[in-house]
Amino acid sequence: IIHYFIFYNHVADFSYLETRKCPACFGHALCKDMRDEGIAKLEGYSKLQFLNSLANVKNVNYGTYGGKKVVFKKLAHNNELGDFDADLCKKAGMGSSCKLGDAIHKLVKASRMLPPEEVAGISDMTHCPTMRLTDRMVDRYLEKADAIDMSYPEKLTLMTTLMVNPEPILIQTFPKREGFPFPEYIGACGRFVVVENVGRTLGEYYNAPWEERLDYATQLFRIAELFTENKSEFALYWTDLSYENFAISSDGKVVIIDAENI
């Protein structure tokens, strides 16, 4: 029992990752690697799940993936995910024996296409979607096995992610490699996504030297400008600004680490 609570690597356990809920999950691109305890590991207090389950209401865990510092995110509180699952079964007209995979199949049209009307209003990101936006989402979706085409099960995971928390879809659609101030999206397995661990939050720099704070303030103005004018020709409106939603990378860059409300 002590070994399980202190030394057990939970992210190598598919029951912990809730892969049984797929395709009503966030993806499976990393599942093969997650089985290998040498690739994905929890670190620090995140290893102590008996404490983590009580204090970590946001379901954010820290560790490494392939030697790189990462964040394992469940994207919602446990009670929110429970409500989501119950609502999914209710909308599908299924009772107590409801299987989430069957429920999401019943609710989402069986096709590989992602027309705007299918995702309209299911998240902040798709409040008023266009074909240009949904095409961009599918094109940059990293959970696809095929670089171009998206399968029907992959469509279901994309839709589930949008409904629970659109952040992973948003940071793939407007990725770091294209100059957007978000962490790198690494992948998903079951009900967890893995993203780059950028570093300490902006709030921890409140008493930093003046020149350093001035640089961060200037970067924030540049982010505001980028969200208004950029090569993608999309405007991004962020409605949840706080110190804790920014982090400072090792090279001094300001990065948005909570992009749910865009």
Short mmCIF file of C-alpha atoms in Angstrom, two decimals:
data_model
loop_
_atom_site.label_atom_id
_atom_site.label_comp_id
_atom_site.label_asym_id
_atom_site.label_seq_id
_atom_site.Cartn_x
_atom_site.Cartn_y
_atom_site.Cartn_z
CA ILE A 1 0.00 0.00 0.00
CA ILE A 2 2.81 2.43 0.90
CA HIS A 3 4.54 1.67 -2.40
CA TYR A 4 1.31 2.40 -4.30
CA PHE A 5 0.76 5.79 -2.68
CA ILE A 6 4.37 7.00 -2.74
CA PHE A 7 6.29 5.23 -5.50
CA TYR A 8 3.65 4.07 -7.97
CA ASN A 9 3.79 5.91 -11.30
CA HIS A 10 0.10 6.63 -11.86
CA VAL A 11 0.48 8.03 -15.38
CA ALA A 12 1.55 4.56 -16.55
CA ASP A 13 -1.79 3.17 -15.33
CA PHE A 14 -4.57 3.22 -17.93
CA SER A 15 -7.26 3.05 -15.23
CA TYR A 16 -5.84 6.27 -13.74
CA LEU A 17 -5.74 7.84 -17.21
CA GLU A 18 -9.36 6.69 -17.77
CA THR A 19 -8.73 5.36 -21.26
CA ARG A 20 -11.84 3.18 -20.90
CA LYS A 21 -13.89 6.34 -21.47
CA CYS A 22 -12.50 6.82 -24.98
CA PRO A 23 -13.49 8.07 -27.50
CA ALA A 24 -15.20 10.37 -24.97
CA CYS A 25 -11.70 11.41 -23.93
CA PHE A 26 -8.94 13.80 -25.04
CA GLY A 27 -6.87 11.51 -27.27
CA HIS A 28 -4.54 8.54 -27.39
CA ALA A 29 -1.39 9.68 -29.22
CA LEU A 30 0.77 9.25 -26.09
CA CYS A 31 -0.78 6.07 -24.69
CA LYS A 32 1.94 3.78 -25.98
CA ASP A 33 4.65 5.93 -24.39
CA MET A 34 2.73 6.34 -21.13
CA ARG A 35 2.99 2.59 -20.59
CA ASP A 36 6.76 2.98 -20.40
CA GLU A 37 7.62 4.25 -16.90
CA GLY A 38 10.96 5.48 -18.23
CA ILE A 39 9.23 7.99 -20.55
CA ALA A 40 6.41 9.55 -18.48
CA LYS A 41 6.74 10.14 -14.73
CA LEU A 42 5.12 12.20 -12.02
CA GLU A 43 7.41 14.24 -9.80
CA GLY A 44 7.29 16.03 -6.45
CA TYR A 45 3.95 16.27 -4.65
CA SER A 46 2.19 14.97 -7.76
CA LYS A 47 3.60 11.53 -6.91
CA LEU A 48 1.76 11.58 -3.57
CA GLN A 49 -1.71 10.88 -4.89
CA PHE A 50 -3.18 10.39 -1.40
CA LEU A 51 -2.43 14.09 -0.76
CA ASN A 52 -2.86 15.16 -4.36
CA SER A 53 -6.45 13.94 -4.54
CA LEU A 54 -7.37 16.19 -1.59
CA ALA A 55 -5.44 19.36 -2.44
CA ASN A 56 -5.23 19.26 -6.23
CA VAL A 57 -8.80 20.19 -7.13
CA LYS A 58 -7.69 21.54 -10.52
CA ASN A 59 -6.25 18.14 -11.49
CA VAL A 60 -2.91 19.60 -12.60
CA ASN A 61 0.08 17.30 -12.08
CA TYR A 62 3.77 17.88 -12.70
CA GLY A 63 6.37 15.49 -14.02
CA THR A 64 8.54 14.63 -16.98
CA TYR A 65 7.96 13.20 -20.43
CA GLY A 66 11.00 12.00 -22.32
CA GLY A 67 13.18 13.89 -19.86
CA LYS A 68 11.36 17.18 -20.46
CA LYS A 69 9.45 18.95 -17.69
CA VAL A 70 5.73 18.76 -18.44
CA VAL A 71 2.28 19.28 -16.95
CA PHE A 72 -0.30 16.48 -16.95
CA LYS A 73 -3.72 18.18 -17.04
CA LYS A 74 -7.13 16.58 -16.60
CA LEU A 75 -8.75 19.84 -17.81
CA ALA A 76 -11.49 20.00 -15.17
CA HIS A 77 -12.34 19.22 -11.55
CA ASN A 78 -13.50 15.67 -10.84
CA ASN A 79 -17.04 16.85 -10.05
CA GLU A 80 -17.15 18.81 -13.33
CA LEU A 81 -16.07 15.72 -15.27
CA GLY A 82 -18.66 13.66 -13.40
CA ASP A 83 -21.36 16.17 -14.36
CA PHE A 84 -20.13 16.13 -17.96
CA ASP A 85 -20.36 12.33 -18.13
CA ALA A 86 -23.84 12.30 -16.58
CA ASP A 87 -25.04 15.00 -18.98
CA LEU A 88 -23.58 13.10 -21.94
CA CYS A 89 -25.53 9.97 -20.98
CA LYS A 90 -28.69 11.98 -20.33
CA LYS A 91 -28.58 13.67 -23.73
CA ALA A 92 -27.98 10.29 -25.37
CA GLY A 93 -31.05 8.90 -23.60
CA MET A 94 -29.08 6.20 -21.79
CA GLY A 95 -29.65 5.00 -18.24
CA SER A 96 -27.42 3.79 -15.42
CA SER A 97 -25.69 1.26 -17.67
CA CYS A 98 -24.54 4.04 -20.02
CA LYS A 99 -21.16 3.62 -21.66
CA LEU A 100 -19.60 6.97 -22.53
CA GLY A 101 -18.19 5.71 -25.81
CA ASP A 102 -21.67 4.68 -26.93
CA ALA A 103 -23.16 7.97 -25.72
CA ILE A 104 -20.75 10.19 -27.66
CA HIS A 105 -21.25 8.02 -30.76
CA LYS A 106 -24.98 8.57 -30.48
CA LEU A 107 -24.68 12.34 -30.10
CA VAL A 108 -22.08 13.17 -32.77
CA LYS A 109 -22.76 12.71 -36.46
CA ALA A 110 -20.87 9.77 -37.98
CA SER A 111 -18.53 11.51 -40.39
CA ARG A 112 -14.97 12.74 -40.64
CA MET A 113 -16.07 16.26 -41.46
CA LEU A 114 -16.24 19.01 -38.86
CA PRO A 115 -18.71 21.61 -40.16
CA PRO A 116 -19.11 24.77 -38.05
CA GLU A 117 -22.69 23.98 -37.06
CA GLU A 118 -21.57 20.82 -35.23
CA VAL A 119 -19.31 22.71 -32.83
CA ALA A 120 -21.15 26.04 -32.61
CA GLY A 121 -21.71 27.07 -29.01
CA ILE A 122 -20.15 24.03 -27.32
CA SER A 123 -17.17 26.08 -26.08
CA ASP A 124 -15.90 29.64 -25.92
CA MET A 125 -13.52 28.87 -28.77
CA THR A 126 -16.38 27.81 -31.04
CA HIS A 127 -18.92 30.39 -29.93
CA CYS A 128 -19.30 31.60 -33.53
CA PRO A 129 -17.17 29.27 -35.71
CA THR A 130 -16.58 29.44 -39.44
CA MET A 131 -15.43 26.77 -41.85
CA ARG A 132 -12.05 28.50 -41.93
CA LEU A 133 -11.71 27.98 -38.16
CA THR A 134 -12.83 24.33 -38.14
CA ASP A 135 -10.57 23.55 -41.08
CA ARG A 136 -7.66 25.09 -39.20
CA MET A 137 -8.53 23.07 -36.07
CA VAL A 138 -8.58 19.79 -38.00
CA ASP A 139 -5.42 20.63 -39.96
CA ARG A 140 -3.39 21.25 -36.78
CA TYR A 141 -4.99 18.54 -34.61
CA LEU A 142 -2.08 16.43 -33.34
CA GLU A 143 -4.18 13.50 -32.15
CA LYS A 144 -4.72 12.42 -35.78
CA ALA A 145 -2.93 9.22 -36.82
CA ASP A 146 -2.94 10.53 -40.39
CA ALA A 147 -1.23 13.86 -41.01
CA ILE A 148 -4.10 15.05 -43.21
CA ASP A 149 -7.33 13.14 -42.66
CA MET A 150 -9.21 12.82 -39.36
CA SER A 151 -11.04 9.58 -38.57
CA TYR A 152 -14.48 9.46 -36.99
CA PRO A 153 -13.16 8.31 -33.55
CA GLU A 154 -10.63 11.17 -33.67
CA LYS A 155 -13.47 13.56 -34.40
CA LEU A 156 -15.20 12.30 -31.24
CA THR A 157 -12.14 12.99 -29.09
CA LEU A 158 -11.82 16.48 -30.57
CA MET A 159 -15.49 17.20 -29.85
CA THR A 160 -15.18 15.85 -26.29
CA THR A 161 -12.16 18.05 -25.61
CA LEU A 162 -14.00 21.12 -26.89
CA MET A 163 -16.97 20.38 -24.65
CA VAL A 164 -14.92 19.76 -21.49
CA ASN A 165 -12.21 22.40 -21.95
CA PRO A 166 -11.14 23.81 -25.35
CA GLU A 167 -7.65 24.82 -24.18
CA PRO A 168 -5.79 21.85 -25.81
CA ILE A 169 -7.56 22.48 -29.13
CA LEU A 170 -6.81 26.18 -28.97
CA ILE A 171 -3.07 25.77 -28.31
CA GLN A 172 -2.87 23.30 -31.20
CA THR A 173 -4.86 25.56 -33.52
CA PHE A 174 -2.70 28.59 -32.64
CA PRO A 175 0.58 26.83 -31.78
CA LYS A 176 3.78 28.01 -30.20
CA ARG A 177 5.73 27.17 -33.36
CA GLU A 178 3.71 29.83 -35.21
CA GLY A 179 4.59 32.50 -32.66
CA PHE A 180 1.58 32.31 -30.33
CA PRO A 181 2.31 32.70 -26.57
CA PHE A 182 1.13 29.26 -25.47
CA PRO A 183 2.93 26.17 -24.11
CA GLU A 184 3.84 23.41 -26.53
CA TYR A 185 1.13 20.75 -26.79
CA ILE A 186 2.75 17.32 -26.50
CA GLY A 187 -0.18 14.92 -26.66
CA ALA A 188 -2.93 13.11 -24.78
CA CYS A 189 -3.87 9.75 -23.35
CA GLY A 190 -7.37 9.10 -22.07
CA ARG A 191 -8.58 11.93 -19.85
CA PHE A 192 -5.16 13.62 -19.54
CA VAL A 193 -3.29 15.98 -21.84
CA VAL A 194 0.44 16.67 -21.62
CA VAL A 195 1.82 20.16 -22.23
CA GLU A 196 5.15 21.87 -21.74
CA ASN A 197 5.88 23.04 -18.19
CA VAL A 198 6.82 26.65 -18.88
CA GLY A 199 7.97 27.68 -15.41
CA ARG A 200 6.98 29.90 -12.48
CA THR A 201 3.82 32.01 -12.69
CA LEU A 202 3.92 35.76 -13.26
CA GLY A 203 2.68 36.39 -9.73
CA GLU A 204 5.98 35.11 -8.35
CA TYR A 205 7.79 37.98 -10.12
CA TYR A 206 5.88 40.74 -8.37
CA ASN A 207 9.04 41.87 -6.54
CA ALA A 208 11.47 41.26 -9.42
CA PRO A 209 13.81 44.09 -10.47
CA TRP A 210 12.13 47.03 -12.25
CA GLU A 211 13.79 46.33 -15.61
CA GLU A 212 12.58 42.72 -15.52
CA ARG A 213 9.00 43.71 -14.71
CA LEU A 214 9.10 46.36 -17.42
CA ASP A 215 10.07 43.68 -19.94
CA TYR A 216 7.17 41.45 -18.88
CA ALA A 217 4.73 44.38 -19.08
CA THR A 218 5.97 45.18 -22.59
CA GLN A 219 5.50 41.55 -23.61
CA LEU A 220 1.91 41.64 -22.31
CA PHE A 221 1.15 44.61 -24.58
CA ARG A 222 2.69 42.72 -27.50
CA ILE A 223 0.52 39.70 -26.74
CA ALA A 224 -2.56 41.96 -26.81
CA GLU A 225 -1.47 43.30 -30.20
CA LEU A 226 -0.77 39.78 -31.50
CA PHE A 227 -4.24 38.63 -30.45
CA THR A 228 -5.71 41.47 -32.50
CA GLU A 229 -3.43 41.42 -35.55
CA ASN A 230 -1.62 38.26 -36.68
CA LYS A 231 -0.92 36.20 -39.80
CA SER A 232 -3.76 33.78 -39.09
CA GLU A 233 -6.25 36.68 -39.46
CA PHE A 234 -8.15 35.49 -36.39
CA ALA A 235 -8.73 37.76 -33.39
CA LEU A 236 -8.44 36.08 -30.00
CA TYR A 237 -10.40 37.51 -27.08
CA TRP A 238 -9.26 36.38 -23.63
CA THR A 239 -11.68 36.84 -20.73
CA ASP A 240 -9.78 35.42 -17.74
CA LEU A 241 -6.68 37.51 -17.07
CA SER A 242 -4.79 36.93 -13.81
CA TYR A 243 -1.20 36.64 -12.65
CA GLU A 244 -1.62 32.88 -12.19
CA ASN A 245 -2.61 32.37 -15.83
CA PHE A 246 0.78 33.55 -17.10
CA ALA A 247 4.18 31.93 -16.63
CA ILE A 248 7.73 33.03 -17.38
CA SER A 249 9.85 30.62 -19.41
CA SER A 250 13.55 29.96 -18.78
CA ASP A 251 14.42 32.41 -21.57
CA GLY A 252 12.26 35.18 -20.09
CA LYS A 253 9.22 34.86 -22.35
CA VAL A 254 5.70 35.49 -21.04
CA VAL A 255 3.46 32.50 -21.81
CA ILE A 256 -0.29 32.00 -21.26
CA ILE A 257 -0.76 28.75 -19.32
CA ASP A 258 -4.54 28.81 -18.91
CA ALA A 259 -6.21 29.43 -22.26
CA GLU A 260 -9.63 27.93 -21.54
CA ASN A 261 -11.53 31.23 -21.81
CA ILE A 262 -10.50 32.43 -25.26
#
